[in-house]
PDB file of C-alpha atoms and ligand atoms in Angstrom:
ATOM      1  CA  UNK A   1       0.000   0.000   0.000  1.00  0.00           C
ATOM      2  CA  UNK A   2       1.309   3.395  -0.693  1.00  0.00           C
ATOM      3  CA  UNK A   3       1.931   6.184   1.623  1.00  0.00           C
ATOM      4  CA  UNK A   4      -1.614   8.047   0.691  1.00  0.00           C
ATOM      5  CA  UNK A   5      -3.839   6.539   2.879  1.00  0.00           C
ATOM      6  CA  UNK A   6      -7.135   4.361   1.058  1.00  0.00           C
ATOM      7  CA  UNK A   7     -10.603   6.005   1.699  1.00  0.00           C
ATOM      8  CA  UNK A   8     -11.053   3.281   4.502  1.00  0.00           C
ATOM      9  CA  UNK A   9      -8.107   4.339   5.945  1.00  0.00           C
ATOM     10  CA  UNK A  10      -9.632   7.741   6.558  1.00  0.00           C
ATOM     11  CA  UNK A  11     -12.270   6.324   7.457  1.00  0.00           C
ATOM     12  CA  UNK A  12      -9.965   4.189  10.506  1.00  0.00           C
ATOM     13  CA  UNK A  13      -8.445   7.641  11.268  1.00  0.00           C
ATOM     14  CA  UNK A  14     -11.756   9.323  11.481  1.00  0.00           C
ATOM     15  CA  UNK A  15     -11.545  11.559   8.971  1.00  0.00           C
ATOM     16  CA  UNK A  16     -14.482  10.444   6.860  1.00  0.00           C
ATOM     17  CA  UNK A  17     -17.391   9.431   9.096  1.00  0.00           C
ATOM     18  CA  UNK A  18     -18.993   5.868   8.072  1.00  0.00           C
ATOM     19  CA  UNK A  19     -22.022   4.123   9.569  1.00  0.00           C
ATOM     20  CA  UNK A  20     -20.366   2.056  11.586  1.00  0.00           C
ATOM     21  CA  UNK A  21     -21.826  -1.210  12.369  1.00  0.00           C
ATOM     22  CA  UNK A  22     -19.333  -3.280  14.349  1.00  0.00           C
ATOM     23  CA  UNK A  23     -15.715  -2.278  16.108  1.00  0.00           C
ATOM     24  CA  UNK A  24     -12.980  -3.827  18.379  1.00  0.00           C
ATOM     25  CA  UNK A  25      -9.101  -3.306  18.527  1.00  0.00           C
ATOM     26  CA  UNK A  26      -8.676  -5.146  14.993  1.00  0.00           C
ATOM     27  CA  UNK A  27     -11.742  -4.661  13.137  1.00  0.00           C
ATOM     28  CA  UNK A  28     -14.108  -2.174  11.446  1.00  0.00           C
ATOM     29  CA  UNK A  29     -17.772  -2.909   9.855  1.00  0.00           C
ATOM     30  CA  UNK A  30     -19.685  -0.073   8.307  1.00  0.00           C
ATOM     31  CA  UNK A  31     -22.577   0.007   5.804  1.00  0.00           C
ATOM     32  CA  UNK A  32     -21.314   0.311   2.279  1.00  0.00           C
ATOM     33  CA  UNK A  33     -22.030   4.042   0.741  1.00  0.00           C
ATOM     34  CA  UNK A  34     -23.459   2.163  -2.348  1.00  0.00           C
ATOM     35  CA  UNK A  35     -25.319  -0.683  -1.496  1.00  0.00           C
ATOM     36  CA  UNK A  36     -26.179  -3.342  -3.372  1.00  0.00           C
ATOM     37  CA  UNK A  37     -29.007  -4.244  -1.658  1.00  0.00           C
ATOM     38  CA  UNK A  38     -30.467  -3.497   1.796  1.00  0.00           C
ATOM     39  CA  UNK A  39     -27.687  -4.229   4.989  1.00  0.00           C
ATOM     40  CA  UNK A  40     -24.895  -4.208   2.367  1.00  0.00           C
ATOM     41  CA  UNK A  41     -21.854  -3.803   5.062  1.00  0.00           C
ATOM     42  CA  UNK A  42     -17.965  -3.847   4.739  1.00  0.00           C
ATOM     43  CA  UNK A  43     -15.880  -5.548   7.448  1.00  0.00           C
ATOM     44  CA  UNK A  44     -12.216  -4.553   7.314  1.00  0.00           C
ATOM     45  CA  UNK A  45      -9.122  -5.044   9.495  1.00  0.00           C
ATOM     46  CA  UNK A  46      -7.337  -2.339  11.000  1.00  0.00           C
ATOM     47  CA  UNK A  47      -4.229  -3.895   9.528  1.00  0.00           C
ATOM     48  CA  UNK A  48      -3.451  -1.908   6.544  1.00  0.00           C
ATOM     49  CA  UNK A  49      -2.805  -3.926   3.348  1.00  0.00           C
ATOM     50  CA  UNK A  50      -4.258  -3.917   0.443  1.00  0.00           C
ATOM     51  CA  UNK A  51      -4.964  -8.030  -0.481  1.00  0.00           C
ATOM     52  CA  UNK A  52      -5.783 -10.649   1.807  1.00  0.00           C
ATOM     53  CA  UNK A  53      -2.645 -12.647   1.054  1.00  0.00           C
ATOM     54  CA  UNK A  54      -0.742  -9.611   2.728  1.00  0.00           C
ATOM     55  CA  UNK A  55      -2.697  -9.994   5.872  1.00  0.00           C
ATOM     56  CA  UNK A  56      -1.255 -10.900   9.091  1.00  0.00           C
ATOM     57  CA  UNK A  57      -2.878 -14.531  10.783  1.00  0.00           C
ATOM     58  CA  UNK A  58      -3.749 -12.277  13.435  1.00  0.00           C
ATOM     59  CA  UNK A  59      -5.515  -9.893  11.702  1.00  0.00           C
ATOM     60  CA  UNK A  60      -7.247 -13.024   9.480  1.00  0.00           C
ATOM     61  CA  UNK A  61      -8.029 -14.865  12.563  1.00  0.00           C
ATOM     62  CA  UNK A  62      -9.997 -11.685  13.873  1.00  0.00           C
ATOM     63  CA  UNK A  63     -11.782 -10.868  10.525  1.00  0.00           C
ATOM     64  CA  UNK A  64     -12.729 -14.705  10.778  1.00  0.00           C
ATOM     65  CA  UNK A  65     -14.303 -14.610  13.985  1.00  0.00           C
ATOM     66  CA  UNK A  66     -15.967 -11.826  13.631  1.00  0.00           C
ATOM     67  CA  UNK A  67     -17.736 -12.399   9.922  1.00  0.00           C
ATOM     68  CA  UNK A  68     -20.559 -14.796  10.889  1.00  0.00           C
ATOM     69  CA  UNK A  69     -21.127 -12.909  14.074  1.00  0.00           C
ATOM     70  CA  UNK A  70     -22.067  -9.587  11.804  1.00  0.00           C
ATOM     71  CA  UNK A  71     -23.496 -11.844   9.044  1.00  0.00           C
ATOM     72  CA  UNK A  72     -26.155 -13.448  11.390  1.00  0.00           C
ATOM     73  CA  UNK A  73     -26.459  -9.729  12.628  1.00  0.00           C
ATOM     74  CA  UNK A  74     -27.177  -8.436   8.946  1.00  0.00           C
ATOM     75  CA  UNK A  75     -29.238 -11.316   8.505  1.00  0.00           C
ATOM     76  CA  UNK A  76     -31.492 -10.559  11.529  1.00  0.00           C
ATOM     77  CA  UNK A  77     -31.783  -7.576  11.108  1.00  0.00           C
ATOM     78  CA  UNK A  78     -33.021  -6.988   7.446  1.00  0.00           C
ATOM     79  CA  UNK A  79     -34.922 -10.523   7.277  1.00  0.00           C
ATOM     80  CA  UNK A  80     -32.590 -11.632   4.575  1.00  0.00           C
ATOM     81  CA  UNK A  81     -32.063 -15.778   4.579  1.00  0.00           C
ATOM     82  CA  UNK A  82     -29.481 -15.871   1.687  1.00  0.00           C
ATOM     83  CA  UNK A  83     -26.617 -13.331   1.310  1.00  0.00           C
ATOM     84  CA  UNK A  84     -23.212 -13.144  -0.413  1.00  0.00           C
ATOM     85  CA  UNK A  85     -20.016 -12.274   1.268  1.00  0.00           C
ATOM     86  CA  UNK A  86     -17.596 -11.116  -1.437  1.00  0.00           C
ATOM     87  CA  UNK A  87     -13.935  -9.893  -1.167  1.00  0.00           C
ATOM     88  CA  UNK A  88     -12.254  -8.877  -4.414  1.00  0.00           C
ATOM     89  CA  UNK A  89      -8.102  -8.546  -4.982  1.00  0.00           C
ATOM     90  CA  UNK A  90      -6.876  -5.985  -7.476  1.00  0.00           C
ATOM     91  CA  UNK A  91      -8.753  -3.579 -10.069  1.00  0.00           C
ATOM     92  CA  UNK A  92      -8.863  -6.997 -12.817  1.00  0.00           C
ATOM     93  CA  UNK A  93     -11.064  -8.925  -9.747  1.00  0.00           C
ATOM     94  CA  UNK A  94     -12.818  -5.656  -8.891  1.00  0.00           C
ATOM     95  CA  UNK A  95     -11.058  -3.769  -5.839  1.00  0.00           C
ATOM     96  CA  UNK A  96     -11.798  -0.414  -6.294  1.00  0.00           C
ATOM     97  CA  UNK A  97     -10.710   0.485  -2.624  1.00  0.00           C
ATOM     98  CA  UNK A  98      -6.986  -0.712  -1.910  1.00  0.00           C
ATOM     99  CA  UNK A  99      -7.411  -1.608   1.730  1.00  0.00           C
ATOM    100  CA  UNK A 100      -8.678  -5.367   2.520  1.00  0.00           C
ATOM    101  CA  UNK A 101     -12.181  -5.652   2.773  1.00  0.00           C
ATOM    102  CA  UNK A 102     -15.334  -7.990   3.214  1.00  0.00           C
ATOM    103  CA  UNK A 103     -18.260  -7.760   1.588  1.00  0.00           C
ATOM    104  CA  UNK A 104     -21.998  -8.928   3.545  1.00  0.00           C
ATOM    105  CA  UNK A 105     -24.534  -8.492   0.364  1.00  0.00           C
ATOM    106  CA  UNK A 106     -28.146  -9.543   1.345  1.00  0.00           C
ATOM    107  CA  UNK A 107     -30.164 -11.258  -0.987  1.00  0.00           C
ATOM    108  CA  UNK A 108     -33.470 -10.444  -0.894  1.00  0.00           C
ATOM    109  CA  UNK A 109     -36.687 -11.016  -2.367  1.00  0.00           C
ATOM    110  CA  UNK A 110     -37.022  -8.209  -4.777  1.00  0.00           C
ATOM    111  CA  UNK A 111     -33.674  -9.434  -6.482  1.00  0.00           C
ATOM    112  CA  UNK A 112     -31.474  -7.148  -5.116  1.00  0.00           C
ATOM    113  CA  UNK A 113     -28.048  -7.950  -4.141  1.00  0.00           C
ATOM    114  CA  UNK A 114     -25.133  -9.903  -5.473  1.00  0.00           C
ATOM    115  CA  UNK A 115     -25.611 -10.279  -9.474  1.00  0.00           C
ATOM    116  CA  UNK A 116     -23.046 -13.226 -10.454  1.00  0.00           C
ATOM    117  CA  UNK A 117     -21.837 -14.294 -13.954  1.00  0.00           C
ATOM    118  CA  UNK A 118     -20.090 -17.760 -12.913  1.00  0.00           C
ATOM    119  CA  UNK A 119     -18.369 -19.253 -16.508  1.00  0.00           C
ATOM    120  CA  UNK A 120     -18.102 -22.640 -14.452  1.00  0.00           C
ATOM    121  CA  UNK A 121     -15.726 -24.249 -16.720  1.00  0.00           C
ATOM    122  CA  UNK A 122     -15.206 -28.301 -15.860  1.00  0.00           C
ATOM    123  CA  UNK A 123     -12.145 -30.310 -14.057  1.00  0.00           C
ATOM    124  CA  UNK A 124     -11.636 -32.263 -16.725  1.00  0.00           C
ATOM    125  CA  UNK A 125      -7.650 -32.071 -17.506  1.00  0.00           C
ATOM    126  CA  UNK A 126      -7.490 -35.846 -15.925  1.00  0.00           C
ATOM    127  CA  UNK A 127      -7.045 -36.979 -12.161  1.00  0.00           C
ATOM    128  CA  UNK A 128      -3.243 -36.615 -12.283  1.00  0.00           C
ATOM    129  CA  UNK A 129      -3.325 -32.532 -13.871  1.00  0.00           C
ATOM    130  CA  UNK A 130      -6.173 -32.016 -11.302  1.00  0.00           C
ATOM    131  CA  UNK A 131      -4.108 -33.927  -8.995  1.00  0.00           C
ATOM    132  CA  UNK A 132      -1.167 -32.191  -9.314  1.00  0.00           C
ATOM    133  CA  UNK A 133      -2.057 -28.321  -9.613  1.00  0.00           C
ATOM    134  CA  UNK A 134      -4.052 -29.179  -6.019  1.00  0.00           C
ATOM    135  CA  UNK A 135      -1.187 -30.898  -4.371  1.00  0.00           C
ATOM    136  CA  UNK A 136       1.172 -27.671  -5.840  1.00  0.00           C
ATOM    137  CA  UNK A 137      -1.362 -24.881  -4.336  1.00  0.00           C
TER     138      UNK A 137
HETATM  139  P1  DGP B 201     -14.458  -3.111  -3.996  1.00  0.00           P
HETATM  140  O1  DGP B 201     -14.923  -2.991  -5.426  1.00  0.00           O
HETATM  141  O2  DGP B 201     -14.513  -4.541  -3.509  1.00  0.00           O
HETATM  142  O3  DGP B 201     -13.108  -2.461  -3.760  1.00  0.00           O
HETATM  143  O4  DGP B 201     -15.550  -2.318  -3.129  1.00  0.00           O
HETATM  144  C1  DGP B 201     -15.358  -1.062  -2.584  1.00  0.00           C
HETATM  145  C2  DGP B 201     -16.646  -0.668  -1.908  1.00  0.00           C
HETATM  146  O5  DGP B 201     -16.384   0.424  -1.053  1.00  0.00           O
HETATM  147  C3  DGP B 201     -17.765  -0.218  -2.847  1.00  0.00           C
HETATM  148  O6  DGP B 201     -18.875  -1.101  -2.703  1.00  0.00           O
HETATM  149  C4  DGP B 201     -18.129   1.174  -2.384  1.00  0.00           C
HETATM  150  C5  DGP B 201     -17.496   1.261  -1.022  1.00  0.00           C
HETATM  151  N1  DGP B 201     -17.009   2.584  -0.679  1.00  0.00           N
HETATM  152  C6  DGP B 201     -16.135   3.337  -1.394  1.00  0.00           C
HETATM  153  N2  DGP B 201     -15.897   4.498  -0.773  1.00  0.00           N
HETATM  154  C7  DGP B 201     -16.610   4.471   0.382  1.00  0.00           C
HETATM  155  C8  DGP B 201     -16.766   5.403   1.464  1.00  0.00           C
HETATM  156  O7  DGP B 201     -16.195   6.486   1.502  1.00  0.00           O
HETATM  157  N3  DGP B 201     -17.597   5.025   2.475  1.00  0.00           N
HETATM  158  C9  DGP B 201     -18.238   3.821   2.479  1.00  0.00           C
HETATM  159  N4  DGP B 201     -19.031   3.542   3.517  1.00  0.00           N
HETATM  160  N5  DGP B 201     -18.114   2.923   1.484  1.00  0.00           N
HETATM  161  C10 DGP B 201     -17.307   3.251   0.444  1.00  0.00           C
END
């Protein structure tokens, strides 16, 4: 990450306000500024990195506990029973903002929410190429 701090890094040092939803020492949830649907919310670490492969186990470990926790609270709150949680790495995959961040996206439903294209392609390359790449990640 540069030296220009992200939007959500303002919005960690207070200097853009945010809805906030959720906080402890590692963690910030707010509602997104442009939902997708109704209870759209962003959870982010206070860790500032841009990609989740750059985040600290500690800071993972906290995002981790504390995702279902505002899920079911998202989910309880707007009456939504599906949802998607979505969390894009670099402008090709869709980050916009540079600073690590969850997506909660009800589904509800009128249809709004989460619209997917998903080109499933098939594992057909044979066991051992299938085998291999898995055994190599
Ligand atoms: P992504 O494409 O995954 O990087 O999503 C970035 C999200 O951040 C996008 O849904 C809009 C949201 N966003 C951008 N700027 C602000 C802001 O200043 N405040 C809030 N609450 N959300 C923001």
């Amino acid at each position: 990450m540069g030296d220009e701090p992200t939007i959500f890094g303002r919005i960690l040092d207070g200097d853009i306000p945010c809805h906030r939803v959720y906080e402890d020492q590692d963690v910030l949830a707010f509602l997104d500024v442009g939902p997708l649907s109704l209870g759209h919310v962003l959870v982010i670490p206070k860790e500032r990195v841009a990609f989740l492969h750059e985040l600290s186990d500690e800071a993972a470990a906290a995002l981790g506990r504390v995702l279902p926790r505002i899920a079911r609270a998202v989910m309880e709150v707007t009456g939504c029973a599906d949802y998607n949680v979505l969390q894009n790495n670099g402008a090709d995959a869709h980050q916009a903002v540079f600073h690590v961040h969850f997506h909660i996206i009800p589904k509800h439903a009128d249809g709004s929410g989460l619209g997917l294209v998903w080109p499933a392609g098939e594992l057909v390359q044979g066991e051992t190429l299938a085998a291999a790449l898995a055994e190599a990640i």
